[in-house]
PDB file of C-alpha atoms in Angstrom:
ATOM      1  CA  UNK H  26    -112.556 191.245-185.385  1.00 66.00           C
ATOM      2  CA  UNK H  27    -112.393 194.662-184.209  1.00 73.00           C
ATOM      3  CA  UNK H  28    -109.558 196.290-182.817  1.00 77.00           C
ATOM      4  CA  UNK H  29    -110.009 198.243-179.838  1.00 77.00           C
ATOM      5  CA  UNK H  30    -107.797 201.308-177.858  1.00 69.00           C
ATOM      6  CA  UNK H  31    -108.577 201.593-173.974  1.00 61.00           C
ATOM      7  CA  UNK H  32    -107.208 204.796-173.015  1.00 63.00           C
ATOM      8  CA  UNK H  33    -106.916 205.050-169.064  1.00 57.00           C
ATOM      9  CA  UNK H  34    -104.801 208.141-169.093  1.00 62.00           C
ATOM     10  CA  UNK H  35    -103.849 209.091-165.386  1.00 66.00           C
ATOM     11  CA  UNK H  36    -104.176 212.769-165.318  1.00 77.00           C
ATOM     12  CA  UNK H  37    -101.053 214.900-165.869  1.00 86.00           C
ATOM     13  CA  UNK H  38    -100.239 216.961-162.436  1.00 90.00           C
ATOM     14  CA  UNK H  39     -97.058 219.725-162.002  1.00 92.00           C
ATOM     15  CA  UNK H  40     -96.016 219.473-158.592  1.00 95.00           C
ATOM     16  CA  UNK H  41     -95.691 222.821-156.665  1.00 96.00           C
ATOM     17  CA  UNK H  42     -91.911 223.464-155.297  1.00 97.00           C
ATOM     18  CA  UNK H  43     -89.808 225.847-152.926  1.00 97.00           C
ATOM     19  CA  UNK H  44     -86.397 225.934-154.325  1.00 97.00           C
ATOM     20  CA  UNK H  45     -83.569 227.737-152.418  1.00 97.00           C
ATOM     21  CA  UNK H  46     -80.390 230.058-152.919  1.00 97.00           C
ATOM     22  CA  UNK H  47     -78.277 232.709-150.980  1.00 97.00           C
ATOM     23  CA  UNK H  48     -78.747 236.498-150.461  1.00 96.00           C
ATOM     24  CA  UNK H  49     -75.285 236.855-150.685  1.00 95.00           C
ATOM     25  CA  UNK H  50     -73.273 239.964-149.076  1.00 94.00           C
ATOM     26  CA  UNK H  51     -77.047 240.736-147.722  1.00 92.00           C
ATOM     27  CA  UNK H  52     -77.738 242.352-151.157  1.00 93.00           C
ATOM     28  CA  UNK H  53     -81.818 242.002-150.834  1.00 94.00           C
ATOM     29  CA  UNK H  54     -81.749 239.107-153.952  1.00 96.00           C
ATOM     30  CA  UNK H  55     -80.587 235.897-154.694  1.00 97.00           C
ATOM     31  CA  UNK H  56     -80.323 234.731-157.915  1.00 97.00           C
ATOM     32  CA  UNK H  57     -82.308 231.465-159.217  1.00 97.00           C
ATOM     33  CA  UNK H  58     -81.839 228.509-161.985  1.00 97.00           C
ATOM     34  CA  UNK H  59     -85.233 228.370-161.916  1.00 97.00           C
ATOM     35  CA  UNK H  60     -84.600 224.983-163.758  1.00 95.00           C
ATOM     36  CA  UNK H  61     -83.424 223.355-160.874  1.00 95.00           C
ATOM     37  CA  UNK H  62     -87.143 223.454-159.560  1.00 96.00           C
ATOM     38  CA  UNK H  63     -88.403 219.583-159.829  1.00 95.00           C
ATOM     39  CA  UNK H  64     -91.636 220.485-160.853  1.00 96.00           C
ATOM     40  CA  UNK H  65     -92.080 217.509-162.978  1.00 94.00           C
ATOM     41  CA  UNK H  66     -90.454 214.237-163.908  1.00 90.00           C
ATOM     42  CA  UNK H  67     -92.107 213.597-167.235  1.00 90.00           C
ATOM     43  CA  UNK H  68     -89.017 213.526-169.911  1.00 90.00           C
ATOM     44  CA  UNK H  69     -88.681 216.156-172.414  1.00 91.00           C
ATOM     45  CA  UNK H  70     -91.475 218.378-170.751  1.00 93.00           C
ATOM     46  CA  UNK H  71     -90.727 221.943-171.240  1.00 94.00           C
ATOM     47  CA  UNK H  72     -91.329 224.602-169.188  1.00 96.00           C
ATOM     48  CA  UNK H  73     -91.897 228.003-169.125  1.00 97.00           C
ATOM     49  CA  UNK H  74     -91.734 230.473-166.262  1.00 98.00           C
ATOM     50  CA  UNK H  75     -94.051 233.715-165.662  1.00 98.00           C
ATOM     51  CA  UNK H  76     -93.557 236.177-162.937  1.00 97.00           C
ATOM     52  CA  UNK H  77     -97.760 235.939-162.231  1.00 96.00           C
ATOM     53  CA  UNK H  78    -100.466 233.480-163.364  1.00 96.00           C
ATOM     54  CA  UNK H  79    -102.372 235.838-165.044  1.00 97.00           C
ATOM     55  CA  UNK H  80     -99.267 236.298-167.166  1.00 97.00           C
ATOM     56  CA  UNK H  81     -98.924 232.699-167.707  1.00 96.00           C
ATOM     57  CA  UNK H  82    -102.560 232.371-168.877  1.00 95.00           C
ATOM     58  CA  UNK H  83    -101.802 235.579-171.303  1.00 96.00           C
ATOM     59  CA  UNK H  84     -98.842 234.154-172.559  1.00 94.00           C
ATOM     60  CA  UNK H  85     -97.665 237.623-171.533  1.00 96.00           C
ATOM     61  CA  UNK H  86     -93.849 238.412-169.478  1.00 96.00           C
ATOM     62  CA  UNK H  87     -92.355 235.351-169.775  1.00 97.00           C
ATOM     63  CA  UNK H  88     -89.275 235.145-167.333  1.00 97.00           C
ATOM     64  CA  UNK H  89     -86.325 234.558-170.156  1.00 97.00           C
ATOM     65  CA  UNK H  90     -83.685 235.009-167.508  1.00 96.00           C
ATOM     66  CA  UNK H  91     -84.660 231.808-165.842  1.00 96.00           C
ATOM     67  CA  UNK H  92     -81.121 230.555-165.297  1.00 96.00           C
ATOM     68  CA  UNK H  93     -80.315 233.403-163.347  1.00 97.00           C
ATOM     69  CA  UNK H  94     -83.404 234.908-162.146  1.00 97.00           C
ATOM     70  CA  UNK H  95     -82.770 237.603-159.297  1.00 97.00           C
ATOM     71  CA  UNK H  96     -85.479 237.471-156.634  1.00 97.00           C
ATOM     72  CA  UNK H  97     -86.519 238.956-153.066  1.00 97.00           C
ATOM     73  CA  UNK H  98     -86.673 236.221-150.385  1.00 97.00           C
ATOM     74  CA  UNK H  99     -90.282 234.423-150.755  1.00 96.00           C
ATOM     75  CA  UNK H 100     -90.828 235.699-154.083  1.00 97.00           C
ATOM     76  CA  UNK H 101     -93.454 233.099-156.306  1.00 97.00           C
ATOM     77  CA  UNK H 102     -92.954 232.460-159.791  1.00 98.00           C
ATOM     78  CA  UNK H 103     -95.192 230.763-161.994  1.00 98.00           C
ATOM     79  CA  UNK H 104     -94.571 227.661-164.530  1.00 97.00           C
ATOM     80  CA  UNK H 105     -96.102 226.064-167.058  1.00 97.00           C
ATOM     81  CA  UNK H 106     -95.205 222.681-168.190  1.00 95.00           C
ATOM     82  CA  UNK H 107     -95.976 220.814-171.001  1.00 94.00           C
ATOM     83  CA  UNK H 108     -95.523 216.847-171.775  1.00 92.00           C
ATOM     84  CA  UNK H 109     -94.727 215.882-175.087  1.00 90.00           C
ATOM     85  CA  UNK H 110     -98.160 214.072-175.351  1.00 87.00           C
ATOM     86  CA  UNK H 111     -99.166 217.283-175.159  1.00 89.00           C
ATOM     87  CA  UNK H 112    -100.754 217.434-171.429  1.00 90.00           C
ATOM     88  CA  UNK H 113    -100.176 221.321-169.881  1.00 93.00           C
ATOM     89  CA  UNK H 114    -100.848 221.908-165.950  1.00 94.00           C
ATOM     90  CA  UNK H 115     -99.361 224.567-163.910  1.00 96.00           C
ATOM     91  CA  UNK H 116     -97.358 224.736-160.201  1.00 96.00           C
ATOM     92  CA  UNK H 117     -95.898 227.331-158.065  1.00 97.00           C
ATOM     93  CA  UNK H 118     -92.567 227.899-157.633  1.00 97.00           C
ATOM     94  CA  UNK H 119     -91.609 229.859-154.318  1.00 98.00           C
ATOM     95  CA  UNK H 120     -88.056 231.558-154.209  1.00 98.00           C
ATOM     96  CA  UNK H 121     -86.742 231.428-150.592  1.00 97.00           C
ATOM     97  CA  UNK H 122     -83.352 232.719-149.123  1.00 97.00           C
ATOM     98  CA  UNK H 123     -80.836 231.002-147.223  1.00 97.00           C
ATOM     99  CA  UNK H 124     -79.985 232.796-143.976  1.00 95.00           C
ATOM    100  CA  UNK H 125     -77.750 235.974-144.762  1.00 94.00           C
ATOM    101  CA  UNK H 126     -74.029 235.323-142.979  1.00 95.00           C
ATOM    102  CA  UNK H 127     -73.565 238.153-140.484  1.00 95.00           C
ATOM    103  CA  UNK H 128     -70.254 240.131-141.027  1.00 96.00           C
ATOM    104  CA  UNK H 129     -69.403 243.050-139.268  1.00 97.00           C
ATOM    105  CA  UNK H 130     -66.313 245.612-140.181  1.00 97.00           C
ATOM    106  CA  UNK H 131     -63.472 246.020-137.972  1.00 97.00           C
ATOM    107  CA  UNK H 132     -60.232 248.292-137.484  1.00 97.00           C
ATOM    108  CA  UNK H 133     -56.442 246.852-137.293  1.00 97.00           C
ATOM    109  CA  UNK H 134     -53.472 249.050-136.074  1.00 96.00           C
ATOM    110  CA  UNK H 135     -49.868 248.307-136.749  1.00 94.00           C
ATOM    111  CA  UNK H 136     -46.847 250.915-135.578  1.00 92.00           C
ATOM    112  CA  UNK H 137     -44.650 252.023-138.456  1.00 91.00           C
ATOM    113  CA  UNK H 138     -42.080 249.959-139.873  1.00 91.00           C
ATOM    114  CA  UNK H 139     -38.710 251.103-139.066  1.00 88.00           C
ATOM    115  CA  UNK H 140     -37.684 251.056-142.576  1.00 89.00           C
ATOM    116  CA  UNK H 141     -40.245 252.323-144.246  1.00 91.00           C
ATOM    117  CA  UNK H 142     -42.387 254.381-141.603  1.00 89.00           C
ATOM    118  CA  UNK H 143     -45.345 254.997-144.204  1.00 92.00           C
ATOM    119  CA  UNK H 144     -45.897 251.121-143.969  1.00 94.00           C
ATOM    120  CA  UNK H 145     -47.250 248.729-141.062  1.00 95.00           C
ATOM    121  CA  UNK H 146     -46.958 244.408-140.411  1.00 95.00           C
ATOM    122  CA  UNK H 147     -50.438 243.566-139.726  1.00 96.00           C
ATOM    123  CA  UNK H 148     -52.054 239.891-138.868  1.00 96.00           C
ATOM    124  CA  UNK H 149     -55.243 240.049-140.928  1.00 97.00           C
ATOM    125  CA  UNK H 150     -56.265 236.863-138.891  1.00 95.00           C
ATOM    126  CA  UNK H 151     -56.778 238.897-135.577  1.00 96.00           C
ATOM    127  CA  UNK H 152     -59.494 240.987-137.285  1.00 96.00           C
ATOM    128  CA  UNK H 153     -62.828 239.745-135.641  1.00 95.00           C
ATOM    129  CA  UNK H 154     -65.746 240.318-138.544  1.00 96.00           C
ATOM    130  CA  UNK H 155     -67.995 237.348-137.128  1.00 94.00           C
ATOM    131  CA  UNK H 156     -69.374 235.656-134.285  1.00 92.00           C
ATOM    132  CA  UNK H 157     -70.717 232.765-137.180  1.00 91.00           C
ATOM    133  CA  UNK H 158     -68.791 229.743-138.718  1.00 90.00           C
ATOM    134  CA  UNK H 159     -67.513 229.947-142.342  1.00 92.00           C
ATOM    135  CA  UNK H 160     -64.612 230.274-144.055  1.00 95.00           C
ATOM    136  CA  UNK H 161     -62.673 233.273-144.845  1.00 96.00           C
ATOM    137  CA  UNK H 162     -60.107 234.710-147.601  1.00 97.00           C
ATOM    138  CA  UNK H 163     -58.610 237.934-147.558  1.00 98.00           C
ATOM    139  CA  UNK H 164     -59.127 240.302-150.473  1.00 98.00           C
ATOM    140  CA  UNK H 165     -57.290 243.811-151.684  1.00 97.00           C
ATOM    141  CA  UNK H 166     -60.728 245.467-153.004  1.00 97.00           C
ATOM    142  CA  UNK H 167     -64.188 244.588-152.466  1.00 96.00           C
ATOM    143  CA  UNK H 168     -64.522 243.720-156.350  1.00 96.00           C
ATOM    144  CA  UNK H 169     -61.758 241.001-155.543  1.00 97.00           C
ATOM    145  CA  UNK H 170     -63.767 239.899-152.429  1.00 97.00           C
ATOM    146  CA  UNK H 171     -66.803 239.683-154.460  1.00 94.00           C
ATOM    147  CA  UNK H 172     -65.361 238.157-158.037  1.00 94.00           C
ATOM    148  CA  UNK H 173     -63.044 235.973-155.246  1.00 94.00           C
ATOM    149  CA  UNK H 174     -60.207 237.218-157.456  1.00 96.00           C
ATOM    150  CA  UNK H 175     -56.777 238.129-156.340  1.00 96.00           C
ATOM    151  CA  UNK H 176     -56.673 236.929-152.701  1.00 94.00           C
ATOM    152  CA  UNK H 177     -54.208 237.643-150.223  1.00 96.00           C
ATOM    153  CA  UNK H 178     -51.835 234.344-149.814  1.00 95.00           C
ATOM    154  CA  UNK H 179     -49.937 235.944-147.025  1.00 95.00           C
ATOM    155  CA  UNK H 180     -52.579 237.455-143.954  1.00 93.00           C
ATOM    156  CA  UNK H 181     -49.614 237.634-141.454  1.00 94.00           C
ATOM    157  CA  UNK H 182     -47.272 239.312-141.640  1.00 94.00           C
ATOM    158  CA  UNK H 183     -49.527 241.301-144.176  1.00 96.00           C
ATOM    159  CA  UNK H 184     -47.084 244.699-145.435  1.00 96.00           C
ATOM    160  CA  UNK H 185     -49.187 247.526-146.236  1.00 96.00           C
ATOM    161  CA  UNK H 186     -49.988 251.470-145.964  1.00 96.00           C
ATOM    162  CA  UNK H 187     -53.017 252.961-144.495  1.00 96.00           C
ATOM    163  CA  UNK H 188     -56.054 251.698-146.622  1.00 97.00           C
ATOM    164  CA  UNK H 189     -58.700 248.200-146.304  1.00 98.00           C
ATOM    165  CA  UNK H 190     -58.647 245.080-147.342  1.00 98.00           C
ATOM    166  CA  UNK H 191     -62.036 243.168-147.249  1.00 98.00           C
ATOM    167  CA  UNK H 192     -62.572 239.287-145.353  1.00 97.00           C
ATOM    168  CA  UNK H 193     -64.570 237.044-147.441  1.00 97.00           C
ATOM    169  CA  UNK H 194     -66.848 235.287-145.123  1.00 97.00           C
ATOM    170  CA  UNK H 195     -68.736 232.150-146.739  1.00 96.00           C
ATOM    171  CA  UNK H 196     -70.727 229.734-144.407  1.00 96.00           C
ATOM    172  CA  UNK H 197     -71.494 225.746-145.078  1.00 94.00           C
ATOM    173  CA  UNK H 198     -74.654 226.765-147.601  1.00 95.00           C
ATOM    174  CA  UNK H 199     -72.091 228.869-149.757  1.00 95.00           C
ATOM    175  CA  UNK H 200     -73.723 231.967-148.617  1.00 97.00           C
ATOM    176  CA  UNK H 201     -71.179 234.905-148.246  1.00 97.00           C
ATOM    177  CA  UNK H 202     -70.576 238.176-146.741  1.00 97.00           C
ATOM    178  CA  UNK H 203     -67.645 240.769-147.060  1.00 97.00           C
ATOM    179  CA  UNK H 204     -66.488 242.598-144.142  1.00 97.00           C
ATOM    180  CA  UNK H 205     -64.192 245.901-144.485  1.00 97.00           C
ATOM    181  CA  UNK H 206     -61.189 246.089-142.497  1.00 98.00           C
ATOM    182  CA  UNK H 207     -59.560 249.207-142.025  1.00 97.00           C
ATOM    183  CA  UNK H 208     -55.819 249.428-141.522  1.00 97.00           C
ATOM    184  CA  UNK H 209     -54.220 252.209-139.443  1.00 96.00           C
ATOM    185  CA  UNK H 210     -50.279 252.580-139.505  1.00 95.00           C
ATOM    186  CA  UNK H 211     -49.102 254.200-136.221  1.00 92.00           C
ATOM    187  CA  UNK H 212     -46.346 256.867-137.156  1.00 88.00           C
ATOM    188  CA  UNK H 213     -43.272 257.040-134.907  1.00 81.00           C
ATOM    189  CA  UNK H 214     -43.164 259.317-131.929  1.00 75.00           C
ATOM    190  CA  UNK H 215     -40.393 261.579-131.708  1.00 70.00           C
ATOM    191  CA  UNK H 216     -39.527 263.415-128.064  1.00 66.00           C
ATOM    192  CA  UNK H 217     -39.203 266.854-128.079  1.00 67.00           C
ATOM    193  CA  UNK H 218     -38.083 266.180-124.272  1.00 64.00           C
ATOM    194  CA  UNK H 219     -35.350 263.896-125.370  1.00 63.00           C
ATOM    195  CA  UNK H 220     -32.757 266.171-126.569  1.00 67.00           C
ATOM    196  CA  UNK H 221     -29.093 265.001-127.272  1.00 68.00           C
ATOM    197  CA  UNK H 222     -26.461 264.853-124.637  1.00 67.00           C
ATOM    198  CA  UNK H 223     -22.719 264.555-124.468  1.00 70.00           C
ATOM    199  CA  UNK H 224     -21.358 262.807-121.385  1.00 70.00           C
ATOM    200  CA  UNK H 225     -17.612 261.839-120.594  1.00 77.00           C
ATOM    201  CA  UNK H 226     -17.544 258.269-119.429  1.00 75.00           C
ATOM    202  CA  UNK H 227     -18.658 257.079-116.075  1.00 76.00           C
ATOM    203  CA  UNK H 228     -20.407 260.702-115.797  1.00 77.00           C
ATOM    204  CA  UNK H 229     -24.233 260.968-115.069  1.00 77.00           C
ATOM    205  CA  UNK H 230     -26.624 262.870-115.816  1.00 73.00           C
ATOM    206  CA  UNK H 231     -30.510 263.072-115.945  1.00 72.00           C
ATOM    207  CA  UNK H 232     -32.802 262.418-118.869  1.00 70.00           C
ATOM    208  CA  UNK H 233     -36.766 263.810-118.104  1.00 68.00           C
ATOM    209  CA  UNK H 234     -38.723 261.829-120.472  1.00 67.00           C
ATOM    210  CA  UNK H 235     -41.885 263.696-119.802  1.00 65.00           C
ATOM    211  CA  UNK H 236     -45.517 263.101-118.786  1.00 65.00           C
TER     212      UNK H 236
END
């Protein structure tokens, strides 16, 4: 007899998806594996990302960065996937931001050390960059802070001349935000009031320390 193939294919549907990442050090972007986006579960679809539809219906501007797309909070991009039966739809993939973490830059004063009066002893850990929770390493430059290279093991006593160091601030989301901390070494006072004196013992005399 004859052989026959029912087809009852269930149409082939991309599913539309908001996929998120940090702003980090409130730059303005975050960057994106736009991969990551479940727009499909079909195996072995491939995709391919467009920063418009009317480029994806071109075929025009395809996004070849996807692994590390850079993107404005709320930014769409467009995708179009393809089964390996050969079934194509389209979805919408919207780019949001985490919250930015809220750093602000602060000022640390230390007198002199007695040996070395160019240098102070500050406690890094009494700088106050954030009212938010988070984490926070210490950092020499900002290109340490921002590479996370290099940190500072000891914050206190911390040695050190006039100059920064920047506070790595990185919240539960792994968002992050560098705050500059200035450090001001205090140089010694001398009097010109207090001028030497030669006493015998037992004698007295009177010392006018000034205003």
């Amino acid at each position: 007899g004859d052989a026959r193939i029912i087809l009852n294919p269930s149409p082939f549907a991309a599913d539309d998806v908001t996929i998120t990442a940090c702003n980090n050090n409130n730059a303005g972007v975050a960057y994106f594996d736009l991969s990551t986006a479940a727009v499909t579960g079909v195996p072995g679809a491939t995709k391919k990302y467009y920063p418009t539809l009317a480029d994806l219906n071109a075929g025009t501007s395809e996004i070849l960065n996807w692994s590390n797309y850079p993107a404005a909070n709320g930014t769409t991009v467009h995708v179009k996937v393809t089964t390996p039966q050969g079934c194509v739809d389209n979805a919408v993939i919207t780019l949001n931001h985490f919250p930015v973490v809220v750093v602000n830059d602060a000022t640390l004063r230390s007198c002199s050390l007695e040996d070395n009066i160019s240098m102070g002893s500050f406690n890094l850990t009494t700088a106050t960059v954030t009212t938010q929770a988070g984490t926070k390493k210490y950092y020499p430059s900002l290109q340490d802070a921002i590479n996370g290279s290099n940190d500072i093991i000891t914050t206190n006593p911390y040695i050190a001349p006039n100059g920064f160091v920047y506070i790595k601030v990185t919240n539960a989301n792994g968002c992050y935000a560098i705050a500059k901390v200035t450090l001001i070494v205090i140089p010694p006072v001398y009097s010109e009031i207090l001028k030497d004196k030669i006493i015998c013992v037992e004698d007295k005399t009177t010392l006018d320390a000034g205003t």
